[in-house]
Amino acid sequence: MANSTHSSQVQTVLTYIRNQIDSGRLHPGDRLPAERRLAEQLGVGRAYVRTAFQKLEFYGIVKTYPQSGTVIAEHTAQVLEGLISDVLQIDGFDFYSLVHVRVLLEVEAVRLCALNRTEEDLAYIMESLDDFERYAETDRRIEKDFAFHNAIARGGHNPVIASLLLVITPDVLDYYLKYKACNTPVDVVCTEHRKMLEHIVSRDADAAEAEIRRHLAGIIEFAGQKKS
């Protein structure tokens, strides 16, 4: 399991909700406490509560309504507890497995983006790339790098792939920070990002795939070393 602040705080929220359901304090149809209130109650950052809610919503455990907040889905308590237990196990996946899945998703995402992107998508990707380059020499580098890749996934217009990347991103990010995995020179990363964008602009899916594979080759090798 990733011994990181992010994983442990998200897990704290998920475990609390599972225990509330298991004890009968929360039932299907009940509304979860507001993010700020739950963050204060559990002593965790509000961003971690939001990440936990996003994971729960992705797996259909909760639903968020604009006027009603986040509500427990209409499953039996036993099903809900089992589902949350499965979500908690994601935090126990090893680095190599997470990176392997990330690469599979990223390859398909960039191909779809090259084929399906709109002008609005391109503007968002360019903005994310500029944002990455602005923070590339700071401690927000990895966060902004993932945001760029997520922008590409969004441009592929396959919400399942984009959502899956969002679900595993916090856990992959934890390992990146733990192992200090992102040590490629900034100018190299920026060049690779720019090439990806060029291929997306020209709708060259094969070239975009080849570039993302080159871009992620180092982290695959690094994760393999950690596995062994």
Tab-separated table of N, CA and C in Angstrom, residues 2-14 44 47-52 54-55 91 166-175 177:
chain	number	residue	atom	x	y	z
A	2	ALA	N	0.451	2.240	-0.716
A	2	ALA	CA	1.227	3.474	-0.786
A	2	ALA	C	1.193	4.182	0.558
A	3	ASN	N	2.401	4.349	1.142
A	3	ASN	CA	2.482	5.042	2.430
A	3	ASN	C	2.621	6.524	2.184
A	4	SER	N	1.565	7.174	1.789
A	4	SER	CA	1.619	8.589	1.462
A	4	SER	C	0.478	9.303	2.124
A	5	THR	N	0.674	10.595	2.285
A	5	THR	CA	-0.373	11.400	2.898
A	5	THR	C	-1.646	11.350	2.091
A	6	HIS	N	-1.512	11.456	0.755
A	6	HIS	CA	-2.709	11.495	-0.092
A	6	HIS	C	-3.522	10.218	0.081
A	7	SER	N	-2.875	9.060	-0.100
A	7	SER	CA	-3.588	7.789	-0.004
A	7	SER	C	-4.230	7.609	1.356
A	8	SER	N	-3.481	7.927	2.420
A	8	SER	CA	-3.997	7.684	3.766
A	8	SER	C	-5.186	8.579	4.072
A	9	GLN	N	-5.169	9.828	3.604
A	9	GLN	CA	-6.281	10.727	3.897
A	9	GLN	C	-7.523	10.355	3.091
A	10	VAL	N	-7.344	9.986	1.824
A	10	VAL	CA	-8.485	9.522	1.030
A	10	VAL	C	-9.047	8.245	1.640
A	11	GLN	N	-8.166	7.357	2.059
A	11	GLN	CA	-8.601	6.109	2.669
A	11	GLN	C	-9.351	6.361	3.973
A	12	THR	N	-8.936	7.363	4.722
A	12	THR	CA	-9.637	7.720	5.953
A	12	THR	C	-11.095	8.058	5.669
A	13	VAL	N	-11.322	8.836	4.607
A	13	VAL	CA	-12.687	9.225	4.239
A	13	VAL	C	-13.490	8.011	3.789
A	14	LEU	N	-12.898	7.181	2.925
A	14	LEU	CA	-13.604	6.007	2.420
A	14	LEU	C	-13.942	5.028	3.552
A	44	VAL	N	-8.933	15.921	7.860
A	44	VAL	CA	-8.230	15.745	6.587
A	44	VAL	C	-8.474	16.969	5.718
A	47	ALA	N	-9.649	18.704	-0.118
A	47	ALA	CA	-9.365	18.119	-1.436
A	47	ALA	C	-9.404	16.597	-1.382
A	48	TYR	N	-9.019	16.012	-0.235
A	48	TYR	CA	-9.024	14.554	-0.105
A	48	TYR	C	-10.455	14.029	0.022
A	49	VAL	N	-11.296	14.803	0.675
A	49	VAL	CA	-12.712	14.427	0.751
A	49	VAL	C	-13.309	14.441	-0.648
A	50	ARG	N	-12.969	15.470	-1.422
A	50	ARG	CA	-13.496	15.579	-2.782
A	50	ARG	C	-13.029	14.400	-3.638
A	51	THR	N	-11.752	14.014	-3.503
A	51	THR	CA	-11.233	12.871	-4.257
A	51	THR	C	-11.951	11.587	-3.876
A	52	ALA	N	-12.204	11.408	-2.585
A	52	ALA	CA	-12.929	10.220	-2.124
A	52	ALA	C	-14.341	10.196	-2.698
A	54	GLN	N	-15.324	11.570	-5.455
A	54	GLN	CA	-15.225	11.294	-6.887
A	54	GLN	C	-15.051	9.811	-7.157
A	55	LYS	N	-14.245	9.156	-6.333
A	55	LYS	CA	-14.078	7.712	-6.489
A	55	LYS	C	-15.394	6.986	-6.231
A	91	ASP	N	-5.965	1.376	-3.448
A	91	ASP	CA	-4.798	1.996	-2.842
A	91	ASP	C	-3.697	0.988	-2.554
A	166	LEU	N	-8.683	9.393	-14.217
A	166	LEU	CA	-8.860	10.236	-13.040
A	166	LEU	C	-8.869	9.410	-11.758
A	167	VAL	N	-9.451	8.207	-11.828
A	167	VAL	CA	-9.535	7.350	-10.644
A	167	VAL	C	-8.149	6.892	-10.206
A	168	ILE	N	-7.298	6.486	-11.158
A	168	ILE	CA	-5.996	5.948	-10.760
A	168	ILE	C	-4.938	7.034	-10.597
A	169	THR	N	-5.181	8.227	-11.136
A	169	THR	CA	-4.171	9.283	-11.082
A	169	THR	C	-3.693	9.600	-9.663
A	170	PRO	N	-4.581	9.770	-8.667
A	170	PRO	CA	-4.073	10.081	-7.314
A	170	PRO	C	-3.128	9.018	-6.773
A	171	ASP	N	-3.413	7.739	-7.080
A	171	ASP	CA	-2.573	6.656	-6.568
A	171	ASP	C	-1.239	6.594	-7.301
A	172	VAL	N	-1.264	6.803	-8.629
A	172	VAL	CA	-0.012	6.857	-9.385
A	172	VAL	C	0.813	8.051	-8.923
A	173	LEU	N	0.151	9.183	-8.714
A	173	LEU	CA	0.829	10.396	-8.269
A	173	LEU	C	1.528	10.169	-6.937
A	174	ASP	N	0.879	9.447	-6.034
A	174	ASP	CA	1.496	9.151	-4.738
A	174	ASP	C	2.822	8.416	-4.916
A	175	TYR	N	2.827	7.407	-5.793
A	175	TYR	CA	4.060	6.655	-6.026
A	175	TYR	C	5.130	7.523	-6.683
A	177	LEU	N	5.604	10.660	-6.288
A	177	LEU	CA	6.180	11.507	-5.244
A	177	LEU	C	7.029	10.686	-4.281
